[in-house]
Coordinates of C-alpha atoms in Angstrom, one line a residue:
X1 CA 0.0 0.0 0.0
X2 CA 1.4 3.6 -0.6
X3 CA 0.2 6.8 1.0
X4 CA 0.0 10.0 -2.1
X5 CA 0.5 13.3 -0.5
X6 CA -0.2 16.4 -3.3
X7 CA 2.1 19.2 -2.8
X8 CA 1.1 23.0 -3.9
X9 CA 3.9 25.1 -5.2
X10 CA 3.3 29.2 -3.6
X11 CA 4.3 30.6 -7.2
X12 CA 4.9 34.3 -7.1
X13 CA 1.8 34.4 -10.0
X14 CA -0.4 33.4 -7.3
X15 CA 0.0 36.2 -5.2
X16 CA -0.3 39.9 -5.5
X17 CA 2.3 42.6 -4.7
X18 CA 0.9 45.7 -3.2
X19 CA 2.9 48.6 -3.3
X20 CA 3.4 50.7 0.2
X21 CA 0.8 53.7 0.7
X22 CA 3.9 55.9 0.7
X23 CA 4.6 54.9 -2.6
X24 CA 1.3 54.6 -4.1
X25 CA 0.5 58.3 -2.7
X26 CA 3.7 59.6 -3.7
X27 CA 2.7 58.0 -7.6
X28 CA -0.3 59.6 -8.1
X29 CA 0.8 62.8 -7.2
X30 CA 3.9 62.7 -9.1
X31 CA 0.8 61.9 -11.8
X32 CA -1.4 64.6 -11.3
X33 CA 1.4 66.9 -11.4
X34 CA 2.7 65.7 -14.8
X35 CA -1.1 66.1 -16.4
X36 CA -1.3 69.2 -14.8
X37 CA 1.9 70.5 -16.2
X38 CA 1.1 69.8 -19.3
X39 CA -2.1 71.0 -19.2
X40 CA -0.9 74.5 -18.2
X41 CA 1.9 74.4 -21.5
X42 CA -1.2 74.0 -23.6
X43 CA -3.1 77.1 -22.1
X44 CA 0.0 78.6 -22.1
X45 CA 0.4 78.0 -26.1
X46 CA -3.4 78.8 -26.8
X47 CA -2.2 82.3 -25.2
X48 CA 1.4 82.8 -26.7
X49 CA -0.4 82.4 -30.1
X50 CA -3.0 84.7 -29.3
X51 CA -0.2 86.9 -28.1
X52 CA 1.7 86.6 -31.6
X53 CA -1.4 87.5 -33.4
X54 CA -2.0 90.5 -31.5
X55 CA 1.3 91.6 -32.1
X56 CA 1.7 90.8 -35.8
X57 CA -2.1 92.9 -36.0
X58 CA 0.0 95.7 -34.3
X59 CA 2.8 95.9 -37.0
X60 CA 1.5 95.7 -39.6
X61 CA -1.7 98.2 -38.8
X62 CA -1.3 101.9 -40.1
X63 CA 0.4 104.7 -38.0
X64 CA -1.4 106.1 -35.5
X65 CA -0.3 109.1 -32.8
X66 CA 2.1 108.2 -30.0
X67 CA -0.1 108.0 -26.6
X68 CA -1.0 111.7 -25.2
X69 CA 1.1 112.5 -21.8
X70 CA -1.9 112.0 -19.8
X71 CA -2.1 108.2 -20.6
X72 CA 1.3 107.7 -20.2
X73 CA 1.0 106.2 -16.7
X74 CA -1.4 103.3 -18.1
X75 CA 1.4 102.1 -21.0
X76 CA 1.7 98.7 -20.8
X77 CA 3.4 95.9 -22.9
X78 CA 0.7 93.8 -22.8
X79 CA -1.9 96.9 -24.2
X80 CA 0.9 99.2 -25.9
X81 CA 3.8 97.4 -26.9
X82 CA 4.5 97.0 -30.3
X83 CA 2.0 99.5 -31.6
X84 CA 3.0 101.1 -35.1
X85 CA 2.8 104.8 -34.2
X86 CA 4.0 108.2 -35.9
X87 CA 5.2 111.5 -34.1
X88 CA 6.1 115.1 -35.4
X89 CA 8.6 117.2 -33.6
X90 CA 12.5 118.6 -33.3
X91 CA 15.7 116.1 -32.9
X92 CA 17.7 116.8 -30.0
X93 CA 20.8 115.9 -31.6
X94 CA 23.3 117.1 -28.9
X95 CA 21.5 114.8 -26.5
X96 CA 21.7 111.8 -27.9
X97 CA 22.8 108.5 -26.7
X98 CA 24.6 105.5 -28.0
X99 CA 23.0 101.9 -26.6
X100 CA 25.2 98.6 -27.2
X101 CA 23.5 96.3 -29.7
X102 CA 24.3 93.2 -32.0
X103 CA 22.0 92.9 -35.2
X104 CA 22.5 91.4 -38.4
X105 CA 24.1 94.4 -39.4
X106 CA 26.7 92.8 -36.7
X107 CA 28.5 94.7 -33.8
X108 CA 27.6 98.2 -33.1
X109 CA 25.2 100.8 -31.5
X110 CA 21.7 102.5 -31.3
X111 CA 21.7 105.8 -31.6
X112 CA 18.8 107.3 -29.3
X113 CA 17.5 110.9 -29.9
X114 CA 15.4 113.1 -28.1
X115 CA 12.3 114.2 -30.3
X116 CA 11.0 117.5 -28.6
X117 CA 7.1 117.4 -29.4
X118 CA 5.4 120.9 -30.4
X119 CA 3.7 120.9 -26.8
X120 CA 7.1 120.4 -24.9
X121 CA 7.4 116.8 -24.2
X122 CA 10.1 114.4 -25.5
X123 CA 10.2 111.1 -26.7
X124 CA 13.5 108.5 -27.4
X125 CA 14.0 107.8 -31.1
X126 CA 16.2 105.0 -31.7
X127 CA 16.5 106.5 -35.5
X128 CA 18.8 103.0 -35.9
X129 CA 21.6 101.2 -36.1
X130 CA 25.2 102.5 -36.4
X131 CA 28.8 100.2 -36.7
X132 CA 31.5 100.6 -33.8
X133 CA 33.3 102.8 -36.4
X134 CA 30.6 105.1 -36.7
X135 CA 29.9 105.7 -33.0
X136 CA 30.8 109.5 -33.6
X137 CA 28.5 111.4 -35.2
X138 CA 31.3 113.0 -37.2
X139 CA 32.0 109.8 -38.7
X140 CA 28.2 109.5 -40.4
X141 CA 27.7 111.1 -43.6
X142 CA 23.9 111.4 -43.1
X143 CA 20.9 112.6 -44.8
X144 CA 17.5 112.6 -45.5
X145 CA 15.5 110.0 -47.4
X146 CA 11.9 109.5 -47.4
X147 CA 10.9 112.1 -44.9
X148 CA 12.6 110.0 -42.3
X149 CA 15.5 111.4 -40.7
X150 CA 19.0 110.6 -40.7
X151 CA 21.7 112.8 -39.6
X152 CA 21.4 116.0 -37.6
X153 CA 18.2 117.2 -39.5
X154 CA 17.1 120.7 -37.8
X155 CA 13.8 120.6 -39.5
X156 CA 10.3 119.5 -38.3
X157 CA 10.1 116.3 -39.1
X158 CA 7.3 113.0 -38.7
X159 CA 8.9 109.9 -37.7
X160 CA 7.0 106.5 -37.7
X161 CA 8.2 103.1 -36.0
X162 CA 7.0 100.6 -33.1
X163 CA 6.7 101.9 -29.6
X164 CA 8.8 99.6 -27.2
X165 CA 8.9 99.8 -23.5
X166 CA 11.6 100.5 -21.4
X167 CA 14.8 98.0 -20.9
X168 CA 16.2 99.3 -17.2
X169 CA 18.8 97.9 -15.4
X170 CA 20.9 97.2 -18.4
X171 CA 21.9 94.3 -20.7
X172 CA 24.9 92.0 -22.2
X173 CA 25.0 90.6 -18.8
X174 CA 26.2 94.4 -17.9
X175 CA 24.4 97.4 -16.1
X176 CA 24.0 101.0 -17.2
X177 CA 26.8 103.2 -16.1
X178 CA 25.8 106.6 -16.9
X179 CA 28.7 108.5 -15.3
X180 CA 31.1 107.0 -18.0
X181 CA 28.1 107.1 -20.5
X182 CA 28.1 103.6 -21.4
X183 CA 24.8 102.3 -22.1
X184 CA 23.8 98.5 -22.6
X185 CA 19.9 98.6 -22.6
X186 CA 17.4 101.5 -23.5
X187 CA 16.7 102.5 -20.4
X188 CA 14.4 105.6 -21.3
X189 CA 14.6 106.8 -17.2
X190 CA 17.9 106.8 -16.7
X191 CA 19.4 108.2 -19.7
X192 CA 16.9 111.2 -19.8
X193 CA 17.7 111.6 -16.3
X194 CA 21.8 111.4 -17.2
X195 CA 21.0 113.5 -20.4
X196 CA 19.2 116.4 -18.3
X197 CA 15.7 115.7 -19.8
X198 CA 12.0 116.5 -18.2
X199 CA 8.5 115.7 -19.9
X200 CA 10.1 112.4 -21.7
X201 CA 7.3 109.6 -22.7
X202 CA 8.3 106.0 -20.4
X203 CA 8.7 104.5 -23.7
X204 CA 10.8 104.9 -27.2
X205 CA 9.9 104.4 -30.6
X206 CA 11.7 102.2 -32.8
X207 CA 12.2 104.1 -36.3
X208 CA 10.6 102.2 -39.6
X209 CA 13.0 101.2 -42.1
X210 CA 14.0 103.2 -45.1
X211 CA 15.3 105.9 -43.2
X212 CA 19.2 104.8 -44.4
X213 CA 21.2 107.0 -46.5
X214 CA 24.5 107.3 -46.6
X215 CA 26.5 106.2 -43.4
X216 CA 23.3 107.0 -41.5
X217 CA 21.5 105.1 -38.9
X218 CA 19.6 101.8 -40.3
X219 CA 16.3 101.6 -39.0
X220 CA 13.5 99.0 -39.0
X221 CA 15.8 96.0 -37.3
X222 CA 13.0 95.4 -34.6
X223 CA 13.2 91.9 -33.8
X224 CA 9.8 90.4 -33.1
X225 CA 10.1 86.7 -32.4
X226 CA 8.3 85.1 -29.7
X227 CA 9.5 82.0 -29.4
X228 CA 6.8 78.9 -28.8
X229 CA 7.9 75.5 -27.7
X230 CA 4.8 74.9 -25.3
X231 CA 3.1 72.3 -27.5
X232 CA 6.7 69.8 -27.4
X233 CA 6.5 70.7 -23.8
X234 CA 2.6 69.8 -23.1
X235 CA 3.6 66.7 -24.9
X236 CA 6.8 66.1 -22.7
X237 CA 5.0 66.1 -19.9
X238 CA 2.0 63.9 -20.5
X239 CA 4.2 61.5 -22.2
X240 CA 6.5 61.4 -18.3
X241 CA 2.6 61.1 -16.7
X242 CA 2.0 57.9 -19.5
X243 CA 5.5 56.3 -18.5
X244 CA 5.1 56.7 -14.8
X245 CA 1.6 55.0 -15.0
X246 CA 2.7 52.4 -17.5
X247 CA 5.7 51.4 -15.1
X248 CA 3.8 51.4 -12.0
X249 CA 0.8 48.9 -13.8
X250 CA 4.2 46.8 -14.6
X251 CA 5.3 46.4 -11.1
X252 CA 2.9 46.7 -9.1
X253 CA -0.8 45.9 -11.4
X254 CA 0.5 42.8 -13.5
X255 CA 1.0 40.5 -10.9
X256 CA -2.2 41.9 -9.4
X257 CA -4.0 41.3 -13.0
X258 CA -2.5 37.6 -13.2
X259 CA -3.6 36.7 -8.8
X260 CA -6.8 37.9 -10.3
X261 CA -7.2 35.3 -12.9
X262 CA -5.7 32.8 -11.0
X263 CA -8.6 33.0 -8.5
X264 CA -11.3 33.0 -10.8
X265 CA -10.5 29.9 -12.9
X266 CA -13.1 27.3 -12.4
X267 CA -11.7 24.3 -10.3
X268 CA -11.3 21.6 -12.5
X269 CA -9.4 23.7 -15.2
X270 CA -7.1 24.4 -12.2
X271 CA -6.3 21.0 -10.8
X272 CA -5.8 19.9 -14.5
X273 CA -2.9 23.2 -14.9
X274 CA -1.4 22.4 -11.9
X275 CA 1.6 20.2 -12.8
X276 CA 5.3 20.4 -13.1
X277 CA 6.5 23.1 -10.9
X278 CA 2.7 24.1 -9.7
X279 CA 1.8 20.2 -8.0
X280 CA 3.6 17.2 -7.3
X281 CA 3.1 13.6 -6.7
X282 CA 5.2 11.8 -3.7
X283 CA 4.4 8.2 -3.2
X284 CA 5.8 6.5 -0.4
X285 CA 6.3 2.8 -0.3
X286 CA 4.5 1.1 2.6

């Protein structure tokens, strides 16, 4: 006579691995935070290209007067910048000031003059672009072309261009030094204020082009790019919240998916899978 005793094997497939409550809250907030990352670069898209429309609509509109000194306070970037504009008045030329700058024209300078207006106030012209050897006005042979102006034009004159904000502080990694008058951003406060000048506008007006003639100052090399990698970064992020999940259901939910399966097969089909490794057969002689 022999005795049968039936072994079961405790196979890692028939059991489940849960994952801490650290871990699994730490997961779905690492989640949530993904989707809403990349939720927020997709508003922030829907507004940048709202924001490039604006501005191209801005541009490309016709001239219209410079803000009146009573609405200069309420200027913005956000309302103002941008704006294709015209004003009429006087160049200041023995107050003007030469800003750092690198265009494609290469290395060189603004040149920023004071427009007295007929009632008094001023506003910064950056009539353009001038080379390192030109810096002196002495070395500009300047004139007039297409009622823009140039050189050191005495007349009454309209100028048209883009009205840009402020730069303060400075730029090139550098800051303003206005005792040595070296300038590195168009920062309209400060050089009035080094230059002696009251009633000036908080903003300046980038001249059109067309105004070069001669060694004169090149206008119109406003750069107006806004640059708009949100939707790679919107899909960056979601794809991070996709791996995360996808990693965590391969740890943690397969061998749940598989314990699951395991318990719902009907008996027989289990006894009959369960050889090999799974059951075993010992008989022992008697």
């Amino acid at each position: 006579m022999s005795e049968t005793v039936t072994c079961k094997a405790r196979g890692a497939r028939g059991k489940a691995v849960r994952p801490p409550l650290w871990l699994t809250v730490l997961s779905l907030a690492a989640f949530a935070l993904l989707i809403a990352l990349g939720v927020w670069q997709i508003e922030r898209r829907a507004w940048k290209l709202a924001l490039i429309d604006r501005v191209e609509q801005r541009v490309h509109a016709a001239a219209q007067p410079i803000p009146s000194p009573t609405s200069w306070p309420t200027v913005t970037a956000a309302s103002d910048e941008y704006r294709h504009v015209a004003v009429t008045g006087r160049f200041l030329h023995d107050r003007e000031a030469l800003v750092q700058a690198v265009t494609e024209e290469g290395p060189g300078y603004w040149v920023l003059t004071p427009l007295r207006r007929d009632d008094g106030t001023l506003v910064l012209i950056n009539r353009g672009f001038v080379p390192s050897e030109r810096r002196d006005a002495s070395a500009r042979q300047e004139g007039n072309r297409q009622g823009l102006v140039q050189g050191e034009v005495k007349d009454h004159v309209k100028v048209t261009g883009l009205l840009r904000m402020s730069e303060p502080k400075g730029g090139f990694l550098r800051t303003n030094d206005p005792v040595h008058d070296r300038w590195y951003s168009r920062d309209v406060a400060a050089i009035a204020a080094a230059r002696d000048l009251h009633d000036v506008a908080p903003f300046f007006i980038d001249a059109d082009a067309g105004s070069q003639s001669g060694g004169g100052p090149i206008g119109g090399l406003t750069v107006v790019r806004f640059p708009n990698n949100h939707l790679i970064y919107a899909l960056t992020w979601f794809a991070l919240a996709f791996m995360l999940a996808g990693k965590l259901f391969v740890t943690f939910g397969g061998g749940l998916f598989r314990r699951r399966r395991f318990v719902h097969e009907p008996a027989g089909d289990s006894a009959a899978r369960r050889t090999g490794s799974d059951a075993g057969t010992i008989v022992e002689p008697t």
